[in-house]
Amino acid sequence: MIATEDTAMEIDIEPPGDLEADEEKNHSAKHASWRSLFNFTSKLDTLPLLLALNLSIAAGIVTPVLAIFLGKIFDLFTNFGAGEVSGPDLVEKVSTNAIVLAGLGTASGLLHAGYFMLWLVFGELQAKHVRERLFHSMLEKDMGWYDMRTDGIDTLVSRLQTRVRELQLATSQPLGFAVQDGVTAFAALGLAFYYSWSLTLVTLSTVPILAVALAWNSARMQPSIEAQTEELTKTSKIVNNAISAIDTVKCFNGQGFERWQYRRAVKKAATYYLRQAQANALQIGGLRLITLSMFVQGFWFGSHLVNIGQKSPGEILTAFWACLMATQAFEQIQPDVIVLEKGRSAGATLKSILDQMEGRLEIARMSGRTVPLFCAGDIEIKNVSFFYPSRLDQPALKSSSFYFRAGETTFIVGRSGSGKSTLGNLLMRFYSVESGEILIDGHPINTLDINWLRNNVTLVQQQSVLFNETVFKNIMFGHRDHGRVRKEEVKRAIETALLQHTLSDLPQGLDTVVGTGGSAMSGGQKQRVAIARARLRDTPILILDEATSALDNISKSLVVGAIREWRKDKTTIIITHDMSQVQDEDYAYVLDSGVIIQEGFRNNLKRSHLGPFQQREKSTIDFPITQPRYPQLPQVLGSSSFTGPEASPTRNEPKVSMVTQTKPKKGLVPGVLALQPESVLRPSQAFLSLLSPTSMHRWSAASSNFQSQQRENPQYSDISGPISPLWPHDVKAVEMTERKTNVVDIKAYAVQQEHTLYPSVASPRKPQRERKLTKAGKVRRVASMKKVLMTVWPALTWGKRVVLVLGFLSAAVHAAATPTFSWVFSKLLATFYLADHSERSRIALQWSLTVFGIAVVDSLAAFLMHFLLEYCGQAWVDTIRVESLKRMLDQPRSWFDKDRNSVSRLTECLDRNAEETRNLLGRFAGYVLVAVTMVTMAITWSLILSWKLTLVGLASAPLMYVVTRTFETVSSHWENRSNDATTSANAIFAETFSNIRTVRALTLESYFHKKYAKAITKALKVGIKRSAYSGFFFGLSESGILFVTALIFYYGAVLASIGSYTTETILAVLTMLLFTMSQASNIIAFVPQINSSRVTATRLLRLAFLPYKSSHEDTGHIRLSHPGPITFNNTTFAYPTRPTLPVLSSLNLTIQPGTTTALVGASGCGKSTVASLLLALHPPSAGTLTINKVPISHLHTPTLRSLIAIVPQNPTLFPATIAANISYGLPESSPHTSTTSIRAAATAAGIDAFILSLPHGYNTLIGDGGTGLSGGQVQRIAIARAIVGEPKLLILDEATSGLDGETAREVRDTVRRLERKGVGVLVITHERAMMEGCREVVVMKDGKVAERGGFRELVGKGGELTRLMGGFVGGGKEVGG
């Protein structure tokens, strides 16, 4: 279906519907049962689970047992007050009971230590099991499953890790506390019924109401949890994409927009969380009201039972105390309810996801069992049709047949999007064909063992994915047994890929760690490593898919020559979109729109006058051709047009959509042989080579659901941070041409370099990398709770500050209620030894009504405390989140290349870490204030009533303080270590599945599986140690409270016996101290969770306090209206990561405004660095750069960038509509966001017709989770994005490298039109046609201008340009590249 213009241009703000609606997942999560917490419990987990349950049950029984002895002790004091027990008898009997309490304390300590430790271990085991299953299941999924992830793989990985964390937290100590408190509640109820069933029934008469309310609240909470999870997934996607595409965001002044859409998504998530908080606060407040209200009917009825002589005061107290313990136990469960609810939701969701993964879309390996003894390399493809899962309406291949003869080199050529790369994907069996058949040596491909297939077929793709290992290890991965690689094999591989010179420039040679996604290397270097890896693999079948597109022409010719020599008599398939590499004896297939339109040997194709490209070829300019300077080398031109859904940009696999091509020989296949007839060689170290330590992998997808916003947009000026990315830069490549090298020269050079390079091959210096990782992995000192909470006030608006004050005032009222209640409770106790029954009933009723009044006030205060503090906690964390993102986007590019600042870690910081940080204010700050206030009030009150007894109680305080502080310190230390181990494991998980295509192609599943298994095993070991230390000190702190209780009861008896204080006073002090210690004990139980939140808060606040507006980009304030003339005066520049290797050296260059200038040179000469300096991505290291005679440091950077647009070598597309991508960075009010402007820009870029052919036209969702595009299509949309805003200076960095000849010509026509309008164009290129269309050509070498002038003039000189292009005779056409 062809979209009409109206349909195509009705630009949606929200993207089209998801490719997959996970209804099953949502349904199961929303209706999750508590069994979901145990979805991943194995048989081996049964032992620790049963032990933990038994110890929790035993610990839960301790409390009701304690109630028995407390009842006996209070009975003794009551009898003493009534004169029924003498002083010595009181002391003796209380002493006996105190000894029992001490024994209970010992047992309680052991039980609490045991169950706390075992629950932590159980949580670690659940996390390990689900991580193992997720990793294994995702390894088993076919590529179609990955293509269909609507939020992209990186976002999926981030959310899965968050869900695992939620499940782990829920199945750790919160579950243990819930079990203990549940047992306590039921045991206490049993005890209460035993002592007085009638009193218990009267006391608990309001419990059914409570049960109904709790059930209603729980049902209300679950949908909110799921809705919040969905919104948090969106926020993760925004952060992930913005950080991944940091260069694009900065160059188009998109920081403000990214922050705006992130804030919008965060606010939606907050709405759902506040619903949960409100429900939880209602639960806690209601429970508090019912708990304290029990005293009204309970004491009235208890007094009646004593009056009639049916029960003794001790029995009534025991029964009543047991009822109180039961309701308090229920109350103590409430703070963990949200954690447990999220845990069961996470368990259900993870189970549902795993069931879906394990139940369908299994990897095809299950059907293939054939393992041939030998692979000859014969490939036959019969009538194959194929649709990508994300593009079921567009066939990638249509009934196509190919035959690749064993031992021969065959070419697949065609324009971008023609289906070339699809062949590589099918031959690697990333996908299964819909119809037709693929045979390898006569065996149907689906019957072959998948490992055998991939060990005999190597695919080298354009993006050249590297892993976060050393260069040596990345090459070593090519070997089938990469644990046993011989030095000679690696040497041969390095020679083939011309890596010698590159390695000599790297800081640690072969032992240099390449960074996440190969961020420490340029595009050309990464491609060479990938080729070396393929050489080491040396399989019978090799597929090169634009594998040399990032190399300059000389290097490319040499590398391809070496590959041809290596691949003699071996099956080789070279995918490209021009045929300048094709020799006369090579067989070629020409594809267009998934159909073979021509095939044959080059000799025959040259004479062909058929084919759809014939007319296009006739319209191009032809040049005479001369013999190559290096006749022994093939005439090679890299190209790049990455097709298929894999071309959809991903964070860690940058697209290198570039072409280096020459004008084909006269008469070459019409159209296709000259898909880029005008093109010349080009080094493609340009924008991607730019890469080096600052990597180009950020030029990938970013941000969902966005509409066109600012290039320099005042609308977002208040929320956009400064822009200081670090552009990837040209890294010096193989400069063999100075010595006019040939293949023999390369081998000689390799011998010369062997001594310095290869010692590390034999013994890679692993310790160096480990030291780096260890250092990078260290987390700074954990901030104190006070320091963390000090950030709350500044983060809130005045309105929310008032709410915060009200929240803490409510906490103070709630805290005061307990000592007040305990004092009133002592008055109630005193009624039991009144002789007058009527007086006893009257006073009991009076104090019971007082308790009811306290209950109403306390429950309201509890509700307000919990809800208001949660409300402020959410507002605080949301502010910190947005501030963190703002400051992150403001950091220099080098900041993003550090291990601690990887995409996955930063996303986790703003996602999981932020959620846990909120608990410090929302859950814990209120409890801490309550505990402090309560203890202060109780101690003060107790000192007034009985200073002696109070001081004895306080005598143990220093010891208890030491125990508690030690518990906190130890818990914090091990929590930190555990988080580090988990983060390392998560990084491996993310790296594996972000690069799953490469992992599959190299059969590295087993390697990464073992690496991940090792990481999660280490995390488990650290977690077990954490549980042991934390459990020991938790038990110690718990038992200490009972020892202190025994002590104060004993000394209270002594004081009462000698008449120092009245019994009523002693009971009041005992009650207050007892309640106070009970509350303090509850706070101690939160210590591990508080420490966990402190650790995560420290990491989050690190981002929120990053330097802001402090880079070189924020020093200028002059706003230009036109950028020109541009003057480099003795400009020197070295990238911060390599300060000793200057890229530009005393550069002197002037670019006049409104002119077209071509910047050419070998890879690594500094061309793209010039572009990065013009965009103020870096300040010059020395010398000056002026625009309009104003130093660039004095210019207002956002304004400058609004005047300059760049088309990078490997552009980024965002996961949004095509229209939104084209208008990205423009203010909404800009006329350039109109339908007409967007279509005009797309037409000028040669992409309009393709867009209109899509079902949704310009509203088609692209990027992660959307329609996949080829490399050339991505480049064309990037060109449209650059020109839609009518910039004053357009920088094209190899912008036509991924385009076919006709589209490239359209872009050149656009450049000429722009020049006529007075727009300056700076063209970084290796293509002859682009150079010829420019007024001036500037040739760079070693960071300086080697020569400049008109193209014909420079060619006539026979100087550096002639050498660079591989040789000229007169004004003829270049050869050799």
Short mmCIF file of C-alpha atoms in Angstrom, two decimals, residues 462 522-525 527-528 546-557 576-578 580-581 636-641 655-663 676 678-690 730 733 1158-1165 1167-1168 1207-1211 1275 1292-1299 1304 1323-1331 1361 1363-1366 1374-1377:
data_model
loop_
_atom_site.label_atom_id
_atom_site.label_comp_id
_atom_site.label_asym_id
_atom_site.label_seq_id
_atom_site.Cartn_x
_atom_site.Cartn_y
_atom_site.Cartn_z
CA GLN A 462 30.22 -3.04 8.14
CA SER A 522 38.22 4.42 15.13
CA GLY A 523 35.96 2.91 12.52
CA GLY A 524 38.88 1.93 10.32
CA GLN A 525 40.72 0.33 13.21
CA GLN A 527 37.19 -2.90 10.65
CA ARG A 528 40.82 -3.99 10.52
CA GLU A 546 31.02 -3.59 3.24
CA ALA A 547 33.88 -4.80 5.42
CA THR A 548 36.42 -2.19 4.24
CA SER A 549 34.16 0.84 3.97
CA ALA A 550 35.94 2.76 6.75
CA LEU A 551 39.41 2.43 5.19
CA ASP A 552 41.10 5.02 3.03
CA ASN A 553 41.63 4.03 -0.57
CA ILE A 554 45.24 2.98 -0.41
CA SER A 555 44.69 0.92 2.74
CA LYS A 556 41.55 -0.53 1.24
CA SER A 557 43.34 -1.58 -1.94
CA THR A 576 28.85 -4.00 -2.04
CA HIS A 577 26.86 -1.47 -4.01
CA ASP A 578 29.43 -0.65 -6.65
CA SER A 580 34.76 -1.10 -8.98
CA GLN A 581 36.26 -3.91 -6.92
CA VAL A 636 39.29 -1.89 -5.09
CA LEU A 637 36.72 0.41 -3.78
CA GLY A 638 34.93 -0.14 -0.53
CA SER A 639 31.39 0.75 -0.32
CA SER A 640 28.72 0.58 2.16
CA SER A 641 25.09 0.08 2.05
CA LYS A 655 26.53 2.10 11.37
CA VAL A 656 29.38 2.94 9.06
CA SER A 657 27.27 3.68 6.05
CA MET A 658 30.02 4.89 3.79
CA VAL A 659 31.32 4.22 0.35
CA THR A 660 34.68 4.60 -1.14
CA GLN A 661 34.50 4.16 -4.79
CA THR A 662 35.99 5.23 -8.02
CA LYS A 663 34.42 5.99 -11.29
CA GLN A 676 28.23 5.81 -7.89
CA GLU A 678 31.21 9.91 -9.88
CA SER A 679 32.62 8.57 -6.72
CA VAL A 680 36.20 8.28 -5.80
CA LEU A 681 38.10 6.74 -2.99
CA ARG A 682 37.46 7.77 0.51
CA PRO A 683 39.05 6.84 3.78
CA SER A 684 36.18 6.45 6.01
CA GLN A 685 38.27 7.01 8.98
CA ALA A 686 36.39 10.14 8.65
CA PHE A 687 33.50 10.36 11.00
CA LEU A 688 33.87 6.95 12.36
CA SER A 689 37.49 6.88 12.33
CA LEU A 690 36.89 9.87 14.22
CA ASP A 730 40.54 10.36 13.11
CA ALA A 733 45.90 4.66 9.98
CA ALA A 1158 36.35 19.50 -0.24
CA LEU A 1159 38.53 18.27 2.59
CA VAL A 1160 40.42 15.14 1.57
CA GLY A 1161 43.26 13.07 2.91
CA ALA A 1162 44.22 9.65 4.21
CA SER A 1163 42.49 8.15 7.20
CA GLY A 1164 43.66 9.75 10.42
CA CYS A 1165 44.91 12.97 8.86
CA LYS A 1167 39.63 15.84 8.41
CA SER A 1168 36.76 14.97 10.70
CA VAL A 1207 25.79 14.66 8.21
CA PRO A 1208 28.08 12.21 10.01
CA GLN A 1209 29.64 9.19 8.45
CA ASN A 1210 27.53 6.80 10.48
CA PRO A 1211 24.40 8.78 11.35
CA GLN A 1275 22.22 8.26 5.40
CA LEU A 1292 29.00 16.39 4.74
CA ASP A 1293 31.27 13.78 6.28
CA GLU A 1294 31.29 10.98 3.71
CA ALA A 1295 27.57 11.68 3.40
CA THR A 1296 27.15 9.91 0.05
CA SER A 1297 29.24 6.88 0.91
CA GLY A 1298 26.22 4.63 1.38
CA LEU A 1299 24.28 5.87 -1.63
CA ALA A 1304 24.48 10.46 -4.83
CA VAL A 1323 32.64 18.14 2.08
CA ILE A 1324 34.81 15.53 3.75
CA THR A 1325 35.18 12.89 1.08
CA HIS A 1326 37.26 10.51 -0.98
CA GLU A 1327 34.87 10.49 -3.92
CA ARG A 1328 36.10 12.10 -7.10
CA ALA A 1329 32.70 13.36 -8.18
CA MET A 1330 32.24 15.19 -4.89
CA MET A 1331 35.68 16.79 -5.24
CA LEU A 1361 46.00 14.39 -4.24
CA ARG A 1363 49.15 10.01 -4.73
CA LEU A 1364 46.19 9.79 -2.42
CA MET A 1365 43.86 8.70 -5.20
CA GLY A 1366 46.11 5.91 -6.32
CA GLU A 1374 42.01 7.60 -10.73
CA VAL A 1375 42.82 3.96 -10.44
CA GLY A 1376 43.49 1.65 -7.64
CA GLY A 1377 41.04 2.75 -5.14
#
